[in-house]
mmCIF file of C-alpha atoms in Angstrom:
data_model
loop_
_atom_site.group_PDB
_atom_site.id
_atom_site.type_symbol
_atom_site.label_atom_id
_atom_site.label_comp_id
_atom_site.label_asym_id
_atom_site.label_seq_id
_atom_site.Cartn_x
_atom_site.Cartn_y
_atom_site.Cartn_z
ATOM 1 C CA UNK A 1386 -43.246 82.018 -39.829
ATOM 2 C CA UNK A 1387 -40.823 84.502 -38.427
ATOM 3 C CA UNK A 1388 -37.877 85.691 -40.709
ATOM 4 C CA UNK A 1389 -34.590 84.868 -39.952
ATOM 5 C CA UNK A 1390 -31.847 87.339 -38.703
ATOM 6 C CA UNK A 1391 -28.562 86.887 -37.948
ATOM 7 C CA UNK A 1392 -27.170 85.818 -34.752
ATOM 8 C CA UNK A 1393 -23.600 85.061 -35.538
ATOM 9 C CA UNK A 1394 -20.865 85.999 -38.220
ATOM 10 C CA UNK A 1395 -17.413 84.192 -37.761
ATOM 11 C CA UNK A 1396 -14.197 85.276 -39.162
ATOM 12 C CA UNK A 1397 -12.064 81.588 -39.894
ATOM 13 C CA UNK A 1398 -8.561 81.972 -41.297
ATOM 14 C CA UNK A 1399 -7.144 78.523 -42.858
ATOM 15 C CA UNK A 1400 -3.407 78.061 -43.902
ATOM 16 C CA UNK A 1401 -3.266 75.218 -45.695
ATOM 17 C CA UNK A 1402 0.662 73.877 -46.633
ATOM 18 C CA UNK A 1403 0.991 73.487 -50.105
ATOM 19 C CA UNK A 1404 3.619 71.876 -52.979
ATOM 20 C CA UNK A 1405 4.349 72.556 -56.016
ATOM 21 C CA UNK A 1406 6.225 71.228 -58.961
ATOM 22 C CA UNK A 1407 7.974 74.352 -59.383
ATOM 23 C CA UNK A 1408 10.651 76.451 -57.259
ATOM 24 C CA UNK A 1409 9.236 78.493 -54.733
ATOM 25 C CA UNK A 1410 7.287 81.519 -55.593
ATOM 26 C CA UNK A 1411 4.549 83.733 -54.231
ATOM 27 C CA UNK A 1412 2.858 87.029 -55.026
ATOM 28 C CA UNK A 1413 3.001 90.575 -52.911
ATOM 29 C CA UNK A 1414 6.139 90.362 -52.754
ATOM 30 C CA UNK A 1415 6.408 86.968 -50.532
ATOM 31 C CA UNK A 1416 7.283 83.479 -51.313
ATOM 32 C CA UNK A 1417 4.083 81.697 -50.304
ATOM 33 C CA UNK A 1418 4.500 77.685 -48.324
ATOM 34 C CA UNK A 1419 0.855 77.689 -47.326
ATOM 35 C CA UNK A 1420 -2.083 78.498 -48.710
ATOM 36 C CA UNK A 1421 -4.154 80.998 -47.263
ATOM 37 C CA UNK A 1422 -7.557 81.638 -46.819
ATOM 38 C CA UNK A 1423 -10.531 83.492 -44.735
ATOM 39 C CA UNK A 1424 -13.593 81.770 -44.757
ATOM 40 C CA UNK A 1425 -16.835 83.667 -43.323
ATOM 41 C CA UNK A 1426 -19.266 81.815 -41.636
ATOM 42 C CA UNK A 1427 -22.480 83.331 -40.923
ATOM 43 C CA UNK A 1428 -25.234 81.341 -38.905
ATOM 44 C CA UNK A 1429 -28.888 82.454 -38.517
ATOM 45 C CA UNK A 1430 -31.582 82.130 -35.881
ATOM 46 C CA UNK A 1431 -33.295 79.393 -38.067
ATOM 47 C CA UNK A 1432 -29.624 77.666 -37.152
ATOM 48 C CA UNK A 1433 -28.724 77.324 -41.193
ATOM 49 C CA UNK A 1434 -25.167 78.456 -41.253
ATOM 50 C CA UNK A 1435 -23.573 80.048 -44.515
ATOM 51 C CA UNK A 1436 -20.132 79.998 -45.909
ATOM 52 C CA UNK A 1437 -18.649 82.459 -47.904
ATOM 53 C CA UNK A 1438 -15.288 83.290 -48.406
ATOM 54 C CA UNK A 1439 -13.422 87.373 -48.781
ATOM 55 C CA UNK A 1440 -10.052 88.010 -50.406
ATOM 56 C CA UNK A 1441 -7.519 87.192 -49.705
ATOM 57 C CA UNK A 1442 -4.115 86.066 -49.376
ATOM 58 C CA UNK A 1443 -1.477 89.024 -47.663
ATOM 59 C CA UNK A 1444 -4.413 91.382 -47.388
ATOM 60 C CA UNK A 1445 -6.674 88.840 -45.016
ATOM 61 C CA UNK A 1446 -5.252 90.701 -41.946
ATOM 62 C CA UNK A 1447 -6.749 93.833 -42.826
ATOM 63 C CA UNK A 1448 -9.836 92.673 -44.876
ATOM 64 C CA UNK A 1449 -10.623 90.540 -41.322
ATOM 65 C CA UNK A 1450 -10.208 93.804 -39.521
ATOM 66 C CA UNK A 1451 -12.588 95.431 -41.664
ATOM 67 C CA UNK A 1452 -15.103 92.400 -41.132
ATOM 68 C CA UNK A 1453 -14.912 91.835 -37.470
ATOM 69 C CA UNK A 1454 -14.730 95.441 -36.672
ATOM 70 C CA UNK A 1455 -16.647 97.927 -39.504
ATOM 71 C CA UNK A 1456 -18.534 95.461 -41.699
ATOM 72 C CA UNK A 1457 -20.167 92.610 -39.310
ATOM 73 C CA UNK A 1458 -22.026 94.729 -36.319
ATOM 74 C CA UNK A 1459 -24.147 96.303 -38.780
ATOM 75 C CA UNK A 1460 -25.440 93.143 -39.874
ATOM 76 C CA UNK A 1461 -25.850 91.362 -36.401
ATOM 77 C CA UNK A 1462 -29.733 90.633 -35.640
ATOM 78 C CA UNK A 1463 -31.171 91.787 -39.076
ATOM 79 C CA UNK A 1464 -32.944 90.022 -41.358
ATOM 80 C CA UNK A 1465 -30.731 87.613 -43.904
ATOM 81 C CA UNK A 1466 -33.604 85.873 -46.288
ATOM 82 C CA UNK A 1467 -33.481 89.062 -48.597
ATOM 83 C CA UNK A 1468 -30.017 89.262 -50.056
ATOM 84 C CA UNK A 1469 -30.492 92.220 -51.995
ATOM 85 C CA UNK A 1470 -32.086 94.172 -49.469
ATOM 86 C CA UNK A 1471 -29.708 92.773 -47.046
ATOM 87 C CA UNK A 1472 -26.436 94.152 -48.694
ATOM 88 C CA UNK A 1473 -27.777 97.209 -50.204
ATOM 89 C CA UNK A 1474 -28.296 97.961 -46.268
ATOM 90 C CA UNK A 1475 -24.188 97.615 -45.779
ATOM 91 C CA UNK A 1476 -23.313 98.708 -49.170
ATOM 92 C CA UNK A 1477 -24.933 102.187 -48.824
ATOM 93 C CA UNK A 1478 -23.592 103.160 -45.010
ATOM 94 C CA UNK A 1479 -19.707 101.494 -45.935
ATOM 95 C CA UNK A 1480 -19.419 103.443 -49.147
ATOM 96 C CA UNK A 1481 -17.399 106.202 -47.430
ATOM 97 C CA UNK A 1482 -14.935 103.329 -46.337
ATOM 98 C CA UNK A 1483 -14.144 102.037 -50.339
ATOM 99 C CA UNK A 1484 -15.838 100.381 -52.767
ATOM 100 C CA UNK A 1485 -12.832 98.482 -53.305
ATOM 101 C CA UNK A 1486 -10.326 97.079 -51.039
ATOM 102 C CA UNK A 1487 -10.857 95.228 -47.572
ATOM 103 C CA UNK A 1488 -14.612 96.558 -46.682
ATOM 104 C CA UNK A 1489 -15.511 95.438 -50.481
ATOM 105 C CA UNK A 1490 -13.619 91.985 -49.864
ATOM 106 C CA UNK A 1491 -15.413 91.597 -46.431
ATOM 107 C CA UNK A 1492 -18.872 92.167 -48.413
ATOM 108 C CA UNK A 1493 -18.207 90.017 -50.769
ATOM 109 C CA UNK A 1494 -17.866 87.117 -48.564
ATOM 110 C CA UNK A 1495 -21.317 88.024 -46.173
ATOM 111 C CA UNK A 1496 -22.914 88.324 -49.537
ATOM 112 C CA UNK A 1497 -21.516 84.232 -50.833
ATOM 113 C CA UNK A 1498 -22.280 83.250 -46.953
ATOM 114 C CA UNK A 1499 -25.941 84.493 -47.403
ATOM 115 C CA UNK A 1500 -26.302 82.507 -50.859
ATOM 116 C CA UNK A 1501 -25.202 79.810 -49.555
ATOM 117 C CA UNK A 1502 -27.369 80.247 -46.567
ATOM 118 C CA UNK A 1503 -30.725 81.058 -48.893
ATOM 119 C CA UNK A 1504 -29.510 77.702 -50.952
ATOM 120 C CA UNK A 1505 -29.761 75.276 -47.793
ATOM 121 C CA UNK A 1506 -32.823 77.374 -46.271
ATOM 122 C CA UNK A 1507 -34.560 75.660 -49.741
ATOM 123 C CA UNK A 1508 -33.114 72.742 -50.155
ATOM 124 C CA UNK A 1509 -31.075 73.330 -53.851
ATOM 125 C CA UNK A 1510 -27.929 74.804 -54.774
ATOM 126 C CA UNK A 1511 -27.319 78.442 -55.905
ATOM 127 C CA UNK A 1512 -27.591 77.586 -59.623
ATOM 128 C CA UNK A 1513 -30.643 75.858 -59.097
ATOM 129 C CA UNK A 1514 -32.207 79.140 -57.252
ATOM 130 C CA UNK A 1515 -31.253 80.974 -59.683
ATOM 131 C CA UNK A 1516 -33.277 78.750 -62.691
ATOM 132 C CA UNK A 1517 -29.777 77.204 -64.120
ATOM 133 C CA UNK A 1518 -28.322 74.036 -63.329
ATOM 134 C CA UNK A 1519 -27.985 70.228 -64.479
ATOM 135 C CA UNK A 1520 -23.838 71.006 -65.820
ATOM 136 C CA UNK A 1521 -22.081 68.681 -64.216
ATOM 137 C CA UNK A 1522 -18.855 70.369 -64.381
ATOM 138 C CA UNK A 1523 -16.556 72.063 -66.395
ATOM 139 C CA UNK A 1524 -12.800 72.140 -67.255
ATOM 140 C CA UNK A 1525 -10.126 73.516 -64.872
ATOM 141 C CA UNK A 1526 -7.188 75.279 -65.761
ATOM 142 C CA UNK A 1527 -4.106 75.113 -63.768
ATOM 143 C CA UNK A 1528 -2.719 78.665 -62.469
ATOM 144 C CA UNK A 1529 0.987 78.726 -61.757
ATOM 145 C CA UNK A 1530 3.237 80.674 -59.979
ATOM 146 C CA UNK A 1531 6.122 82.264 -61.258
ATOM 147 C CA UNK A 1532 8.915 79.722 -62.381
ATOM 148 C CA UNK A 1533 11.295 82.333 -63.885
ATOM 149 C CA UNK A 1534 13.107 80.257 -66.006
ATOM 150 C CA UNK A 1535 12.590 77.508 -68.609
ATOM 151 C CA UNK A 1536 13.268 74.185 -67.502
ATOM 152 C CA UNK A 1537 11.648 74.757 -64.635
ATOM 153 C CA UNK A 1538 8.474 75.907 -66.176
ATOM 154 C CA UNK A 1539 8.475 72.813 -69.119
ATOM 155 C CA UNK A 1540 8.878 70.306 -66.596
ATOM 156 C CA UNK A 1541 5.917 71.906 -64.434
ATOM 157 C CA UNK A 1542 3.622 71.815 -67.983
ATOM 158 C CA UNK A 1543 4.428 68.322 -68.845
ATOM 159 C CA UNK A 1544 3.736 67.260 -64.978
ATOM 160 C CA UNK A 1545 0.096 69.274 -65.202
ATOM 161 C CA UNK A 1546 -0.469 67.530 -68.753
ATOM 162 C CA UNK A 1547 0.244 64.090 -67.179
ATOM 163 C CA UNK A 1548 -2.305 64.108 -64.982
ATOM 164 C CA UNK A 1549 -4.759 65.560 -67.044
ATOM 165 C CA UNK A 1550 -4.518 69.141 -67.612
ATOM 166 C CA UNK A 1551 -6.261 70.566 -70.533
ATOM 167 C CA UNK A 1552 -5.129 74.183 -69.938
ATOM 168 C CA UNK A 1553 -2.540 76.608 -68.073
ATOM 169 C CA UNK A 1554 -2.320 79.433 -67.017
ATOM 170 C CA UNK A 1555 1.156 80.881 -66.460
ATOM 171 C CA UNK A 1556 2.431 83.805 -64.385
ATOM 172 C CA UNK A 1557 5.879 84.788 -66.105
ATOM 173 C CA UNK A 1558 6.980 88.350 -67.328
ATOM 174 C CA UNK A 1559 9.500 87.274 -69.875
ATOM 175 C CA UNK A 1560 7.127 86.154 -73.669
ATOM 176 C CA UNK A 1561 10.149 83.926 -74.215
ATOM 177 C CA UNK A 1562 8.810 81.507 -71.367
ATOM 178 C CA UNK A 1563 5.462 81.369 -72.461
ATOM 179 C CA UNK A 1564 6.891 80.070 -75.684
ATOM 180 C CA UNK A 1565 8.744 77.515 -74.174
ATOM 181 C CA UNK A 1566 5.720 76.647 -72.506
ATOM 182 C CA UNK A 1567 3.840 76.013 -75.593
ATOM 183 C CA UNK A 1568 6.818 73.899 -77.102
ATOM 184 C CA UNK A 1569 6.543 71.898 -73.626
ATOM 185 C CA UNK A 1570 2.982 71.284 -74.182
ATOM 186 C CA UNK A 1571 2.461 70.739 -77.564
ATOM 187 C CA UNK A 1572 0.014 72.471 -79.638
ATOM 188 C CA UNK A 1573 -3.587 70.640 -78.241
ATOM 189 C CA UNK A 1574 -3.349 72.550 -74.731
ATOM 190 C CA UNK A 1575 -4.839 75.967 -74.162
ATOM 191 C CA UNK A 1576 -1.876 78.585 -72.628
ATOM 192 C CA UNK A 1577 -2.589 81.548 -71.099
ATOM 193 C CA UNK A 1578 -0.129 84.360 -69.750
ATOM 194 C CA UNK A 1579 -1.174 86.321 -66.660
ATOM 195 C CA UNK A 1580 1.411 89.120 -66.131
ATOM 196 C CA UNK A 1581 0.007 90.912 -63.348
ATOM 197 C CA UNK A 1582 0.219 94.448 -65.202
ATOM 198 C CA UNK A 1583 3.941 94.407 -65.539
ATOM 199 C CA UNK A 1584 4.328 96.369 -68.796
ATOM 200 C CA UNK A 1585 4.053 99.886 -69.815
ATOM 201 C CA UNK A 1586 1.636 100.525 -72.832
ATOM 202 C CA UNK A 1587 4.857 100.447 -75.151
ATOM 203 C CA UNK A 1588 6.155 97.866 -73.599
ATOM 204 C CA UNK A 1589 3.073 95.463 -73.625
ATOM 205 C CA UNK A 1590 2.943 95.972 -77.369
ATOM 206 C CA UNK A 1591 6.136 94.756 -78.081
ATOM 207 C CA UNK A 1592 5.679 91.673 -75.549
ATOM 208 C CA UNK A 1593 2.259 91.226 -77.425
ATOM 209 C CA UNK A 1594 3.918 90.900 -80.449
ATOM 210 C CA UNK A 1595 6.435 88.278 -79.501
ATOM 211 C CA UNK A 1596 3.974 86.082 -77.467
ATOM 212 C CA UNK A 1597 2.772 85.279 -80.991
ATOM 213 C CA UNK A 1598 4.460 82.135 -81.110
ATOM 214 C CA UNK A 1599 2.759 81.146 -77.934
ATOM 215 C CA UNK A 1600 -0.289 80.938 -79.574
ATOM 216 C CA UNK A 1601 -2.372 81.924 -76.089
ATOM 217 C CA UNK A 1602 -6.017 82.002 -75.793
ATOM 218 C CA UNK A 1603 -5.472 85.056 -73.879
ATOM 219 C CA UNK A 1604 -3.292 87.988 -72.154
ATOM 220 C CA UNK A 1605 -4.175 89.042 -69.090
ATOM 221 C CA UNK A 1606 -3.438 92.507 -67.598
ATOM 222 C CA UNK A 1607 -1.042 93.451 -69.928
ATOM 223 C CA UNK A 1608 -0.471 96.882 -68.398
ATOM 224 C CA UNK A 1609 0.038 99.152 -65.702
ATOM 225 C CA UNK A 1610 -2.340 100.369 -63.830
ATOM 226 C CA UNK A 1611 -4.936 97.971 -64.356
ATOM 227 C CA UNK A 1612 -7.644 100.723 -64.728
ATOM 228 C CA UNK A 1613 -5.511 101.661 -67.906
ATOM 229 C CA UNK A 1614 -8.623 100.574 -70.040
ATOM 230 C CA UNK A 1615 -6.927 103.259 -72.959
ATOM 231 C CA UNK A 1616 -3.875 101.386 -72.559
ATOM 232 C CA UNK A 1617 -5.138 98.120 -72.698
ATOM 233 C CA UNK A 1618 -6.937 99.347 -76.366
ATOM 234 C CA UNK A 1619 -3.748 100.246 -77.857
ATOM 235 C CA UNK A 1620 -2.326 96.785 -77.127
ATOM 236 C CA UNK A 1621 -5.674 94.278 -78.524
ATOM 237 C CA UNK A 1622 -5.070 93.326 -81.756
ATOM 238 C CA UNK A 1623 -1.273 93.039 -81.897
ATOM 239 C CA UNK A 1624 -1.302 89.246 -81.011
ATOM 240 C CA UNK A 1625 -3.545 87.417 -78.503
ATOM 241 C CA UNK A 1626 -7.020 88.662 -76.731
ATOM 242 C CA UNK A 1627 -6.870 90.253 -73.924
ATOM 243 C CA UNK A 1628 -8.900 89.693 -70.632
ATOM 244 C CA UNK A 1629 -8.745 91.303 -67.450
ATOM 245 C CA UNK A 1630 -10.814 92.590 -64.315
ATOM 246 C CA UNK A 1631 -9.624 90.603 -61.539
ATOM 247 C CA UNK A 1632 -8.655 93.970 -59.468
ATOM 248 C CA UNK A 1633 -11.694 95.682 -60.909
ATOM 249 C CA UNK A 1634 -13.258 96.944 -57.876
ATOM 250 C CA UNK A 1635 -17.481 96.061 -58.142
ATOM 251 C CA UNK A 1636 -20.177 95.607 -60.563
ATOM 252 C CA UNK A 1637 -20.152 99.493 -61.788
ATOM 253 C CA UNK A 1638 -16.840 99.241 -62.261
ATOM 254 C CA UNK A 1639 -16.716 96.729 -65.000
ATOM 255 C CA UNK A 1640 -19.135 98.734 -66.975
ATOM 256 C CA UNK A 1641 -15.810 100.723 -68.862
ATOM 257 C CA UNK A 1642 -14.341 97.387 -69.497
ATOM 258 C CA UNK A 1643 -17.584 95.742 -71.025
ATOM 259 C CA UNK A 1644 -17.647 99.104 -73.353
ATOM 260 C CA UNK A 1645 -14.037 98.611 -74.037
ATOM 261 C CA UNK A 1646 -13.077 97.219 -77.547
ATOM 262 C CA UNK A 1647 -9.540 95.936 -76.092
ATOM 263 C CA UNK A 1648 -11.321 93.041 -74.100
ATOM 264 C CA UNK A 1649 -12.271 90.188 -75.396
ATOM 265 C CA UNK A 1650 -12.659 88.636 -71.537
ATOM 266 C CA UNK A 1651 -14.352 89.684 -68.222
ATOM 267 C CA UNK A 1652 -12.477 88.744 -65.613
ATOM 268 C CA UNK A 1653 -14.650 89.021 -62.497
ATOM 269 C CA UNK A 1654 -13.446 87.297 -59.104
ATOM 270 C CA UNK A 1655 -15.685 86.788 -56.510
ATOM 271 C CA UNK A 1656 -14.452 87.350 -53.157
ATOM 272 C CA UNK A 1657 -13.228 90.719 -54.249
ATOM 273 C CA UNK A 1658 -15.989 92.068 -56.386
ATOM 274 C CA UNK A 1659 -19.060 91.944 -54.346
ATOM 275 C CA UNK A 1660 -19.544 87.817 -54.138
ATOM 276 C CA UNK A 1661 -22.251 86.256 -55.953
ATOM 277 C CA UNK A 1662 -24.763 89.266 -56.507
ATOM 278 C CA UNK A 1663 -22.106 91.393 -58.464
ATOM 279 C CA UNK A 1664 -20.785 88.468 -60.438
ATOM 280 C CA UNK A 1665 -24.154 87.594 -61.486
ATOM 281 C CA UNK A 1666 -24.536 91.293 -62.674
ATOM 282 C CA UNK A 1667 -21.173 91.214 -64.163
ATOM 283 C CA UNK A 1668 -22.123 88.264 -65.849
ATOM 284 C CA UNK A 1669 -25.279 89.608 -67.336
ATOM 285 C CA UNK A 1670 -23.377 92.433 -68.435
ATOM 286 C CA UNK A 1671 -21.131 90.598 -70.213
ATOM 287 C CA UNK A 1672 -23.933 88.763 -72.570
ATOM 288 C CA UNK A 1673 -25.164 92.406 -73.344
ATOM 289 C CA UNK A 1674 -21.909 93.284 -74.219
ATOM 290 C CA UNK A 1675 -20.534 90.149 -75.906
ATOM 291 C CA UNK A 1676 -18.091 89.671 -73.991
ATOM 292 C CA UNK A 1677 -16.900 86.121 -72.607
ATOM 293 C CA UNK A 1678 -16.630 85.321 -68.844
ATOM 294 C CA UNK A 1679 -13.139 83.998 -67.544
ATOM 295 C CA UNK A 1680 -13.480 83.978 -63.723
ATOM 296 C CA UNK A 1681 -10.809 84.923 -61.508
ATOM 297 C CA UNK A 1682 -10.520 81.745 -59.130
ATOM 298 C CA UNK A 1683 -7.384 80.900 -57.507
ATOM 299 C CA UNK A 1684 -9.421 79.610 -54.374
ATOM 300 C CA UNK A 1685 -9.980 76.449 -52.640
ATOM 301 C CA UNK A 1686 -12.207 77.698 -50.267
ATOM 302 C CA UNK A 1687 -16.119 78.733 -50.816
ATOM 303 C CA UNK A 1688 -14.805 81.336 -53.622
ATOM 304 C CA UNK A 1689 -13.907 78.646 -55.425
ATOM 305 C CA UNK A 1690 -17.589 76.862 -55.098
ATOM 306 C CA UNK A 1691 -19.183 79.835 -55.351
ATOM 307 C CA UNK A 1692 -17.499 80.033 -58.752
ATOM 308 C CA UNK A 1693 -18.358 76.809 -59.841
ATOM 309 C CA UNK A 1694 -21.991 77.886 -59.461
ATOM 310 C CA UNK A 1695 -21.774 80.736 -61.585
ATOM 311 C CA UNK A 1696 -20.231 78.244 -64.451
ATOM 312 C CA UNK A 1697 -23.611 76.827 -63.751
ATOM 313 C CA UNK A 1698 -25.716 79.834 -64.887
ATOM 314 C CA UNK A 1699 -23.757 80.635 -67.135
ATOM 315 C CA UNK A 1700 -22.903 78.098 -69.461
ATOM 316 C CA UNK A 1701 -20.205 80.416 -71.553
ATOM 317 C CA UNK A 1702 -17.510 80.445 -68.986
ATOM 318 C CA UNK A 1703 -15.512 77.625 -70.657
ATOM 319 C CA UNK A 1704 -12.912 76.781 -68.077
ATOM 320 C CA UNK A 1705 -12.927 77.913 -64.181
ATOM 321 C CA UNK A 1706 -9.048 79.055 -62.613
ATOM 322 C CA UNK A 1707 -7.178 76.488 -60.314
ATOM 323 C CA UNK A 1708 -4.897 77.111 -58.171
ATOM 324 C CA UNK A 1709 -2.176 74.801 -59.552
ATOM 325 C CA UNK A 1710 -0.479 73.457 -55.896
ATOM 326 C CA UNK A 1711 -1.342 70.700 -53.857
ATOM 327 C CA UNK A 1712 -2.851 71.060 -50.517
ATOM 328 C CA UNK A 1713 -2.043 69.346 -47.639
ATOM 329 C CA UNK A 1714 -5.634 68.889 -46.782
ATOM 330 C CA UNK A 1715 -8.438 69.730 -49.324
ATOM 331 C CA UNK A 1716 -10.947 72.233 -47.883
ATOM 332 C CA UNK A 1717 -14.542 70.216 -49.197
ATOM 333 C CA UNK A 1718 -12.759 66.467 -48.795
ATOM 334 C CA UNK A 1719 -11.483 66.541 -52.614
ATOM 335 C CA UNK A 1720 -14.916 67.201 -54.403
ATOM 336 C CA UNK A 1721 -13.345 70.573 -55.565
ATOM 337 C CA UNK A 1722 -9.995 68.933 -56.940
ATOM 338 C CA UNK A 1723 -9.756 68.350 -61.167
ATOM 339 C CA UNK A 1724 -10.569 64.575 -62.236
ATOM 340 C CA UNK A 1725 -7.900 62.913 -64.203
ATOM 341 C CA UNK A 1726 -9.238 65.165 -67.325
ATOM 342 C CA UNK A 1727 -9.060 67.715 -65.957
ATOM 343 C CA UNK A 1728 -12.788 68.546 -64.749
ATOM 344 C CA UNK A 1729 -13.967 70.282 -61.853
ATOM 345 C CA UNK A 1730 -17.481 68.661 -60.741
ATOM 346 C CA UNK A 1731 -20.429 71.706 -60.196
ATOM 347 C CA UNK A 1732 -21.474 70.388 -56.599
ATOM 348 C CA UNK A 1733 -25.192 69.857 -56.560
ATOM 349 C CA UNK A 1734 -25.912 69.571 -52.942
ATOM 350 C CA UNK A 1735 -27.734 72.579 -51.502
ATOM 351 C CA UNK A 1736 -26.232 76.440 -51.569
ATOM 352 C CA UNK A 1737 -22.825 76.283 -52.832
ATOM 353 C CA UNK A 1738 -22.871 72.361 -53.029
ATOM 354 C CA UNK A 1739 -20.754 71.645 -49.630
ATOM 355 C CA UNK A 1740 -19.636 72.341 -46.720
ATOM 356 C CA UNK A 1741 -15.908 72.582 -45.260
ATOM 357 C CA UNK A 1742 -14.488 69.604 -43.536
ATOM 358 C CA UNK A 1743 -14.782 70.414 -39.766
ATOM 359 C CA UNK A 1744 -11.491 68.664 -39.285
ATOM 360 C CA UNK A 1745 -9.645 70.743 -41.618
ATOM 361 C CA UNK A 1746 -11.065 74.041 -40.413
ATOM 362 C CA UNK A 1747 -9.706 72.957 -36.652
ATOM 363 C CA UNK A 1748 -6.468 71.439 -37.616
ATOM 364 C CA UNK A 1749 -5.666 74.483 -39.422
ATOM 365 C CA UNK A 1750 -7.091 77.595 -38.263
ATOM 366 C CA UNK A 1751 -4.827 80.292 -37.466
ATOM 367 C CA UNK A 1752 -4.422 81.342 -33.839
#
């Protein structure tokens, strides 16, 4: 039997409208009304087609560029059943180009689209292939954007709670509205405060220190830059853990923050960090380490599935990130929506569980 190469790779860009309980709110900079996201197809001669999905957001412009243009021609009519071999191949040749930033993002996706792909070519999902599955799911928690003030952000808790949220995340600057949070909630709920590395080292202390009342599970990039690993030291222990390593930029690169003392969680994401290959070395890094896994997932596309896999193999990720709006259209028909408590199913089908809805990827692809 002839191996398969691949004959195709597809650059999709979805923008999804969105609402939200709270006012509007965005990140980069923008207020954001839809959803955005760039979903990589990749189809092989056996005619198995992959999904996989590369960050992200205000940068899909450029990390498309780098896809279509840099990353995808080298990859064109090569051989796709050996994963490893098949992105050391582009990993070693792009180098020059960044091991972070929109060649990394456009990596990461090829390398969920060829999981996905291996996954269908044998008939089980990706935590199946990998000797892990049979968890059914595991609990969401909602991720917010920025309220900026009180009310707003208590009424958007108790509206989560209602329909069966176990745990938020917020994205506020101010420790004062976490707190407010927590009285909004009650004490049951798990609260975490994402602050996108908005403090100084001095200043994160002091913020540390008055998030006490909050009682969160976790702080999350507490300083500026986010490769302040020192910085990050000097603030653990003051009040909650700390977690980080969404904007880490690949596998090596989490290798400081597994040594670090500061952290009690990795923070790996996905479509940024090298897609499924790094995350499972991340992850295996982590157990070595003792440190706990808290994916970065604010995704409804194949990120988001791919995710759900890796809760799969490894059963100490506790909760999986949500982006806390409401599409117009889900991307997978609903299957990766919360239930009414709050659980996000671990598709079963082969590779990543499902495929997009070909409706939704026509009715809102981007010209």
């Amino acid at each position: 039997m002839s191996t398969a190469t691949v004959e195709k790779i597809e650059a999709i860009q979805l923008d999804i409208p969105f609402s939200q309980y709270g006012p509007p709110a965005g990140f980069g900079g923008t207020n954001w009304t839809t959803a955005n996201y760039l979903i990589v197809a990749v189809t092989a001669s056996d005619g198995i087609v992959g999904y996989g999905e590369a960050f992200g957001y205000n940068a899909i412009p450029a990390t498309r560029a780098a896809l279509e243009k840099t990353v995808a021609p080298l990859l064109l009519g090569k051989p796709c059943e050996n994963i490893g071999a098949c992105m050391a191949a582009l990993e070693k040749p792009l180098h020059i180009f960044g091991r972070s930033g929109p060649v990394q993002y456009a990596l990461s996706g090829l390398d969920i689209a060829l999981w996905d792909m291996a996954g269908k070519r044998a008939g089980i999902s990706v935590a199946r292939m990998l000797g892990h599955g049979g968890r059914g799911g595991v609990r969401a928690y909602a991720s917010l954007l920025k309220a900026g003030e009180a009310k707003p952000l208590q009424k958007v808790c108790v509206a989560l709670a209602e329909e069966g949220h176990t745990a938020i995340k917020l994205h506020e600057t101010e420790p004062g509205l976490a707190i407010a949070a927590r009285e909004a909630l009650g004490p049951a709920a798990d609260l975490m405060l994402d602050v996108n590395c908005a403090w100084d080292v001095p200043g994160a202390r002091e913020a540390a220190g008055r998030l006490v009342p909050a009682r969160l599970k976790w702080l999350e990039e507490p300083v500026w830059p986010p490769e302040n690993v020192a910085g990050l030291l000097q603030v653990s222990g003051i009040g909650p853990e700390i977690a980080a390593g969404e904007n880490c930029a690949n596998a090596v690169a989490f290798d400081e923050l597994a040594s670090s003392a500061a952290l009690a969680y990795l923070q790996p994401s996905v479509t940024k960090v090298g897609g499924i290959s790094a995350f499972l070395r991340i992850g295996h890094l982590a157990a070595v380490r003792g440190k706990r896994l808290a994916p970065h997932s604010p995704y409804f596309g194949p990120g988001l599935l791919a995710t759900l896999q890796m809760a799969a193999v490894f059963a100490d990720i506790e909760m999986v990130e949500y982006f806390g709006v409401r599409l117009e259209a889900p991307i997978f028909g609903g299957i990766e929506l919360p239930d009414d408590r709050g659980i996000l199913a671990i598709p079963d089908g082969p590779g990543l569980g499902a495929d997009p809805d070909p409706d939704v990827m026509r009715r809102y692809r981007a010209n």
